[in-house]
mmCIF file of C-alpha atoms in Angstrom:
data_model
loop_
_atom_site.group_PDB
_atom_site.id
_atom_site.type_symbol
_atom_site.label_atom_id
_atom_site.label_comp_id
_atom_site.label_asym_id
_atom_site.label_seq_id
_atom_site.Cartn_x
_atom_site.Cartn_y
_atom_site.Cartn_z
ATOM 1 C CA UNK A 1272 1.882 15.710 2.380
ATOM 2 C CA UNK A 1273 5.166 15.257 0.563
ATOM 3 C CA UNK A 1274 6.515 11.956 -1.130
ATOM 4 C CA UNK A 1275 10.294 10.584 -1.583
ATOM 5 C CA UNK A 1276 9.112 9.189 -5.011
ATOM 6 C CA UNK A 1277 11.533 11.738 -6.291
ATOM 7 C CA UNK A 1278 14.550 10.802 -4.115
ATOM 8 C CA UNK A 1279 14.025 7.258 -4.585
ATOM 9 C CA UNK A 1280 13.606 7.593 -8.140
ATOM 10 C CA UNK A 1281 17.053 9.172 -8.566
ATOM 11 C CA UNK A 1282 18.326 6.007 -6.164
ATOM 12 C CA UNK A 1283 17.657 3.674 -9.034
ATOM 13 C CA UNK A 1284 18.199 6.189 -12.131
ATOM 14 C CA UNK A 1285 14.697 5.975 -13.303
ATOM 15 C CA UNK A 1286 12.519 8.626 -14.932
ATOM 16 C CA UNK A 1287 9.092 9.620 -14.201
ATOM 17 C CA UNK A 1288 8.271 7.681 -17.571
ATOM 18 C CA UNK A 1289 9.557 4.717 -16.473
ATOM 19 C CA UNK A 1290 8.151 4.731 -13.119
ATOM 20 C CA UNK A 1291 4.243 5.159 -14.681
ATOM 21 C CA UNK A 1292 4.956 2.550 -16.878
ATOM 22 C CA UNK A 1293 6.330 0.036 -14.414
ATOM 23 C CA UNK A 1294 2.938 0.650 -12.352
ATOM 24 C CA UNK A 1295 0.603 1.181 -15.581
ATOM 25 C CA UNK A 1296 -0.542 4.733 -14.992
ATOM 26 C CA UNK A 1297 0.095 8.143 -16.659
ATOM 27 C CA UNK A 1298 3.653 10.281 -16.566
ATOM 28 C CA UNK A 1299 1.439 12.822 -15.682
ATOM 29 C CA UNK A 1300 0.083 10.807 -12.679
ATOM 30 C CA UNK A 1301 3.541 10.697 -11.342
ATOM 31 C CA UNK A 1302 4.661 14.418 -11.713
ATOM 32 C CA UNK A 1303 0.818 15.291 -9.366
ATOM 33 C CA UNK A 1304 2.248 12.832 -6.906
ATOM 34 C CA UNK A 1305 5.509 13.972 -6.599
ATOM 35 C CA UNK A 1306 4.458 17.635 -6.294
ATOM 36 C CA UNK A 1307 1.704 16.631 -3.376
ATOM 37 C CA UNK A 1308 -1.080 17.509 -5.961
ATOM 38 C CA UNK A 1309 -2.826 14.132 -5.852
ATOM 39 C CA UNK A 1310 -3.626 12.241 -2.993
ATOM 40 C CA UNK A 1311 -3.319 8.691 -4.734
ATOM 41 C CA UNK A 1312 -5.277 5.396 -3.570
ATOM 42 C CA UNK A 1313 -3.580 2.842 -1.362
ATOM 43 C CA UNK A 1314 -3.641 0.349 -3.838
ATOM 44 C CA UNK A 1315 -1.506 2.713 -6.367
ATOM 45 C CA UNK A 1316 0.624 4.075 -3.303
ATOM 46 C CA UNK A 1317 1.201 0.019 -2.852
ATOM 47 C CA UNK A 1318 2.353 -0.726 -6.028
ATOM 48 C CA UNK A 1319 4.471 2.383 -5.900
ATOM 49 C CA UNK A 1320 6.159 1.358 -2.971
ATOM 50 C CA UNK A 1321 6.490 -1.642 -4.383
ATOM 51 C CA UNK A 1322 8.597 -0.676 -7.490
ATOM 52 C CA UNK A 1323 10.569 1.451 -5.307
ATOM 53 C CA UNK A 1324 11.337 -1.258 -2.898
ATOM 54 C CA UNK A 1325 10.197 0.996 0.070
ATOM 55 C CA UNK A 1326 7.369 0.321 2.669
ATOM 56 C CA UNK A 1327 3.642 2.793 2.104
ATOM 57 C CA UNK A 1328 4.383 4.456 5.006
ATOM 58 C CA UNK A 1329 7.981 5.270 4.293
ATOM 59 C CA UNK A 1330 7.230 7.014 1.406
ATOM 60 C CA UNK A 1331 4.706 9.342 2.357
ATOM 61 C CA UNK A 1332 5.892 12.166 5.045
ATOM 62 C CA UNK A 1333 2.780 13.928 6.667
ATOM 63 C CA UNK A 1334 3.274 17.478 7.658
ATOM 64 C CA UNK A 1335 2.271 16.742 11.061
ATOM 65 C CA UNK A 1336 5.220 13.826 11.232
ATOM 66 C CA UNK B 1085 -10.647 -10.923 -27.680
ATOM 67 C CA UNK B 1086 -8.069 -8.566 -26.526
ATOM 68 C CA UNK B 1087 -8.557 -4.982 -24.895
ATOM 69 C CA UNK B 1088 -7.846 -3.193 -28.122
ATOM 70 C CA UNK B 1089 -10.253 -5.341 -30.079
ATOM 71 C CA UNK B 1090 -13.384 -4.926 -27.907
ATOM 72 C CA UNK B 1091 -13.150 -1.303 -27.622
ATOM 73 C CA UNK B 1092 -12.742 -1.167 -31.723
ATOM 74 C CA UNK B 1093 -15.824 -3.475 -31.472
ATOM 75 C CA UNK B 1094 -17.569 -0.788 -29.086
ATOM 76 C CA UNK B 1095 -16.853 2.094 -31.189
ATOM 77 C CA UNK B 1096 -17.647 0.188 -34.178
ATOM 78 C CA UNK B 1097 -21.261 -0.852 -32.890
ATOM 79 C CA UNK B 1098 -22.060 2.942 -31.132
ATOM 80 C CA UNK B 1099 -21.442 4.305 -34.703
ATOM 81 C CA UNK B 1100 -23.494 1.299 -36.335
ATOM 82 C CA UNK B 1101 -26.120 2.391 -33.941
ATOM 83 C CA UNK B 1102 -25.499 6.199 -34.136
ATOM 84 C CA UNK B 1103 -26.250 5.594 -38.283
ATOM 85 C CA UNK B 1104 -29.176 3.606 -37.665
ATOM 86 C CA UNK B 1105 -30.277 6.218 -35.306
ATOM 87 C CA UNK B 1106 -30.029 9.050 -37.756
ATOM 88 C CA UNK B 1107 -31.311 7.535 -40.789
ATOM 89 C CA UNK B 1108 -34.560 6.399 -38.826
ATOM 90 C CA UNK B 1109 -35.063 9.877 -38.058
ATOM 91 C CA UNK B 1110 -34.553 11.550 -40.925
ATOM 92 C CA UNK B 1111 -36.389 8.808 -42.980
ATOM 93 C CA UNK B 1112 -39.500 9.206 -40.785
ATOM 94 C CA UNK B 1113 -39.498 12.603 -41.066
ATOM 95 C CA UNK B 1114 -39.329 12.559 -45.020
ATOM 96 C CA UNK B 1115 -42.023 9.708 -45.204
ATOM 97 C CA UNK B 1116 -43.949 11.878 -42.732
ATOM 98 C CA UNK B 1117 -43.677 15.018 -45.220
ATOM 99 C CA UNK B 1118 -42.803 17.379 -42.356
ATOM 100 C CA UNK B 1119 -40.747 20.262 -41.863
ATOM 101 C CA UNK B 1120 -40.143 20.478 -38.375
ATOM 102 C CA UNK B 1121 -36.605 22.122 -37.454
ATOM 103 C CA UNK B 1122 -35.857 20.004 -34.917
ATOM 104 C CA UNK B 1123 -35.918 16.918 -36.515
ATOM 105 C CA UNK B 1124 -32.901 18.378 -38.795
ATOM 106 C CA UNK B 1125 -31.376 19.892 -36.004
ATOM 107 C CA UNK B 1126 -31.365 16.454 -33.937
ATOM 108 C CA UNK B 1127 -30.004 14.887 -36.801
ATOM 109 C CA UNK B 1128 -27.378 17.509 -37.128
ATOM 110 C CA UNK B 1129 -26.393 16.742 -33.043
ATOM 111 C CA UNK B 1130 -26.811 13.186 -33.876
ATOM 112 C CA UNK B 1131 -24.079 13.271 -36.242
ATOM 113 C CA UNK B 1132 -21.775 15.801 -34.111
ATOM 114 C CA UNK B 1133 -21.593 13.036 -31.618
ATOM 115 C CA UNK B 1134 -20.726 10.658 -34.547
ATOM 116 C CA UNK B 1135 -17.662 12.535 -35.147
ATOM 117 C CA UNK B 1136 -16.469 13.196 -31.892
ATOM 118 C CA UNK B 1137 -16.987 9.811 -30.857
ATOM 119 C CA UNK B 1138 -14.591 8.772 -33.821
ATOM 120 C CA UNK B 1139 -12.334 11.457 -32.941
ATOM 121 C CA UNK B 1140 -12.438 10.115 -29.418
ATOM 122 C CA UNK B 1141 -11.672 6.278 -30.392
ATOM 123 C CA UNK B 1142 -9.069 7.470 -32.742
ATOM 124 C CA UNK B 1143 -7.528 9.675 -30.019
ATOM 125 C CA UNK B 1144 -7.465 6.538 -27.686
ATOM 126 C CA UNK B 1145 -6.205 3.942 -30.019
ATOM 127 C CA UNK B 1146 -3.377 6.526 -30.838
ATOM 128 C CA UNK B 1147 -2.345 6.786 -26.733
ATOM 129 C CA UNK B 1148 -2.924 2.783 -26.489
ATOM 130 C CA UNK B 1149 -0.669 1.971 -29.288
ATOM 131 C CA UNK B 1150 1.989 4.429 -27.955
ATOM 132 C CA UNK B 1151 1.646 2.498 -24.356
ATOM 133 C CA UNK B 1152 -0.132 5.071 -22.599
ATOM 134 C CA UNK B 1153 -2.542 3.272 -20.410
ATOM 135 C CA UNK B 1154 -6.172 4.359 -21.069
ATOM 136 C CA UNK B 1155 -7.793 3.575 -17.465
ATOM 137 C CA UNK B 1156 -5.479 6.237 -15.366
ATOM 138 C CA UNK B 1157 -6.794 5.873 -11.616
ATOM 139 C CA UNK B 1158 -6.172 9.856 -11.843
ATOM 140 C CA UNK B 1159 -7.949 10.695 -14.995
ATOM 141 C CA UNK B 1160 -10.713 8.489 -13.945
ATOM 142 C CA UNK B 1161 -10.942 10.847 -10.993
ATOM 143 C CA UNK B 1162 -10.531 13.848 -12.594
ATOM 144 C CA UNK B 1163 -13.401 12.703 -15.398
ATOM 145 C CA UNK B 1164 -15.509 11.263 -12.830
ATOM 146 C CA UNK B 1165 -15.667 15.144 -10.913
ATOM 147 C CA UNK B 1166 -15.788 16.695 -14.794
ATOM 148 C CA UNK B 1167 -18.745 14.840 -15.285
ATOM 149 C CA UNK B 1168 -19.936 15.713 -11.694
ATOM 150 C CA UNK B 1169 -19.740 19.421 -12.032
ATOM 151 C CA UNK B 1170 -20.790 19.292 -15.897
ATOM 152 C CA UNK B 1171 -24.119 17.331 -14.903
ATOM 153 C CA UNK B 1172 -25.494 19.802 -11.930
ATOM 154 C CA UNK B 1173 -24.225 23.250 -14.112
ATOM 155 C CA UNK B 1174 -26.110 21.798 -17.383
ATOM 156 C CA UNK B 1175 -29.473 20.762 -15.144
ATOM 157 C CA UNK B 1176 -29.517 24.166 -13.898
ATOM 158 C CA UNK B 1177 -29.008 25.944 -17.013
ATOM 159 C CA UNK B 1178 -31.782 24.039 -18.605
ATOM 160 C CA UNK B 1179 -34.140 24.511 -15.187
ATOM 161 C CA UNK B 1180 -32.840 28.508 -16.044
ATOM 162 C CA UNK B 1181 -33.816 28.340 -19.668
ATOM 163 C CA UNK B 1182 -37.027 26.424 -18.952
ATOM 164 C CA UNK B 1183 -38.189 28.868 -16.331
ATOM 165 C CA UNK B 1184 -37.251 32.051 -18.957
ATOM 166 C CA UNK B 1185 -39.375 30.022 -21.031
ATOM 167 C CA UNK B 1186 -42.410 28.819 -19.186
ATOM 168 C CA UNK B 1187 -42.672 32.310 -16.862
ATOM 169 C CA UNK B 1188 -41.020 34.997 -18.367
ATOM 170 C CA UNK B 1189 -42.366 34.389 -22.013
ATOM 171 C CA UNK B 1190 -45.841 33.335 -20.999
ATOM 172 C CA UNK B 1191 -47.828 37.097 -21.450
ATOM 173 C CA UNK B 1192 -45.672 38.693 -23.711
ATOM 174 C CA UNK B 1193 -46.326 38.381 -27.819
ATOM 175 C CA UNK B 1194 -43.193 36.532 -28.164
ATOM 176 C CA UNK B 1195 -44.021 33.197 -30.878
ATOM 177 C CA UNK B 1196 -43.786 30.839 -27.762
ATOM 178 C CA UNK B 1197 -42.094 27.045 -29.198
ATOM 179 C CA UNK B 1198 -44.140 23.929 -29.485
ATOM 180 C CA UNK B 1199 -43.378 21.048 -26.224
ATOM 181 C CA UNK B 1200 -41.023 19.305 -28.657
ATOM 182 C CA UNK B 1201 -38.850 22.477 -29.605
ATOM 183 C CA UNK B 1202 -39.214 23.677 -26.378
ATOM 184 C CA UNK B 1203 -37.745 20.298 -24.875
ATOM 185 C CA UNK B 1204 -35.237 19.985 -28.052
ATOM 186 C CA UNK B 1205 -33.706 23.448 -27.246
ATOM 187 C CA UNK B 1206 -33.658 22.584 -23.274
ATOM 188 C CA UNK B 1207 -32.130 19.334 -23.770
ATOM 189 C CA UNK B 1208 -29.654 20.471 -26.896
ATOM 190 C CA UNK B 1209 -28.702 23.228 -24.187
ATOM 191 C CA UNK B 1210 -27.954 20.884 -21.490
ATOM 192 C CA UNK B 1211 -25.897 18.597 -23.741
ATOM 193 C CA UNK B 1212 -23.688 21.256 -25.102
ATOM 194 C CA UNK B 1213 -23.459 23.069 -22.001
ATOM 195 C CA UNK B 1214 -22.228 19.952 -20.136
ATOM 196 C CA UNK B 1215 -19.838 19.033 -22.746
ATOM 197 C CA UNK B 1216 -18.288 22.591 -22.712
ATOM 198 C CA UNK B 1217 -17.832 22.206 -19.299
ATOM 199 C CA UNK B 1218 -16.542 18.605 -18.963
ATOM 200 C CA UNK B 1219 -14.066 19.151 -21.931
ATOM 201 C CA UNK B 1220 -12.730 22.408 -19.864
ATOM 202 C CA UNK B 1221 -12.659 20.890 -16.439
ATOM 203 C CA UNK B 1222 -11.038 17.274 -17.350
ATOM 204 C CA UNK B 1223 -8.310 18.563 -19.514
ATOM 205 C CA UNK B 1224 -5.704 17.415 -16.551
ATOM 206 C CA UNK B 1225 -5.598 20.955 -14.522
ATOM 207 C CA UNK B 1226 -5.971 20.768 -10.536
ATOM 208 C CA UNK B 1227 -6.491 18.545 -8.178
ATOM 209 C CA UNK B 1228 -9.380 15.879 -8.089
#
């Protein structure tokens, strides 16, 4: 599974750091994500997309999409 | 009472009671007269736990005052399977140890322990062993 957290991130100039703190969870948490290391739970994914102004489904791509 | 405050409150009680803990211990061994190892030795655990538990809070209250959020849905996870994997290695060590023990000690001339030390050395093994082992596995490597 890969993510466009890191794309999207670069859309509105924000860092990792930023990003964790806007949703309340570790830098660390973000980097796992973004390198399709940890699955995370729909209600982070949410507020992710939420941040990011971008629909759950949008930002995940499956391998089998 | 704020989040900061309670947990300070928390620590600050778990040490009152670690204290209390130690010096009932110690005192009723004293006013007992006896000389059993493992008294000293529990109290010597007792207050290892003390210490990382203040090295713990202080670690915490250092990442919380920095804005580093505490409750991480990741390192939840990853503690949660620490402690997972920790519990089941520790419980077999000490089923290990207590079978060495109880069968392969049991017709040799070897000064076989008392219950108490024998259950004080099974359960100081499991302790360490599964804080060894949850230290090592939830340091932040791998997936949960």
């Amino acid at each position: 599974m890969k993510t466009r957290i890191k794309e999207l991130r670069a859309r509105y100039d924000m860092t990792q750091d930023d990003l964790a703190r806007k949703i309340g969870v570790r830098r660390e948490t973000i980097l796992f994500i973004e390198n399709g290391k940890y699955i995370p739970s729909l209600k982070l994914a949410h507020d992710i997309a939420k941040v990011l102004k971008i629909t759950v489904d949008e930002l995940f791509i499956f391998e089998d999409d | 009472m704020d989040k900061r405050m309670r947990f300070r409150a928390f620590v600050g009680i778990l040490a009152a009671v670690i204290i209390v803990g130690v010096l009932f211990v110690e005192g009723s061994a004293f006013a007992a007269d006896t000389e059993n190892w493992a008294v000293v030795a529990s109290a010597v655990i007792l207050v290892a736990i003390a210490l990382a538990a203040a090295l713990v809070a202080r670690k915490r209250l250092k990442e919380t005052k920095s804005g580093i959020p505490s409750e991480d849905e990741r390192s939840t996870a990853l503690k949660m399977r620490a402690g997972y994997l920790s519990f089941f290695v520790s419980m077999y060590l000490c089923m290990a140890l207590g079978w060495i023990f109880l069968v392969l000690l049991e017709d040799t001339t070897t000064d076989f322990p008392a219950v108490g030390e024998l259950m004080f050395i099974l359960v100081a093994a499991m302790g360490t062993t599964y804080l060894v082992i949850w230290t090592a596995v939830s340091r932040g490597k791998g997936t949960p």
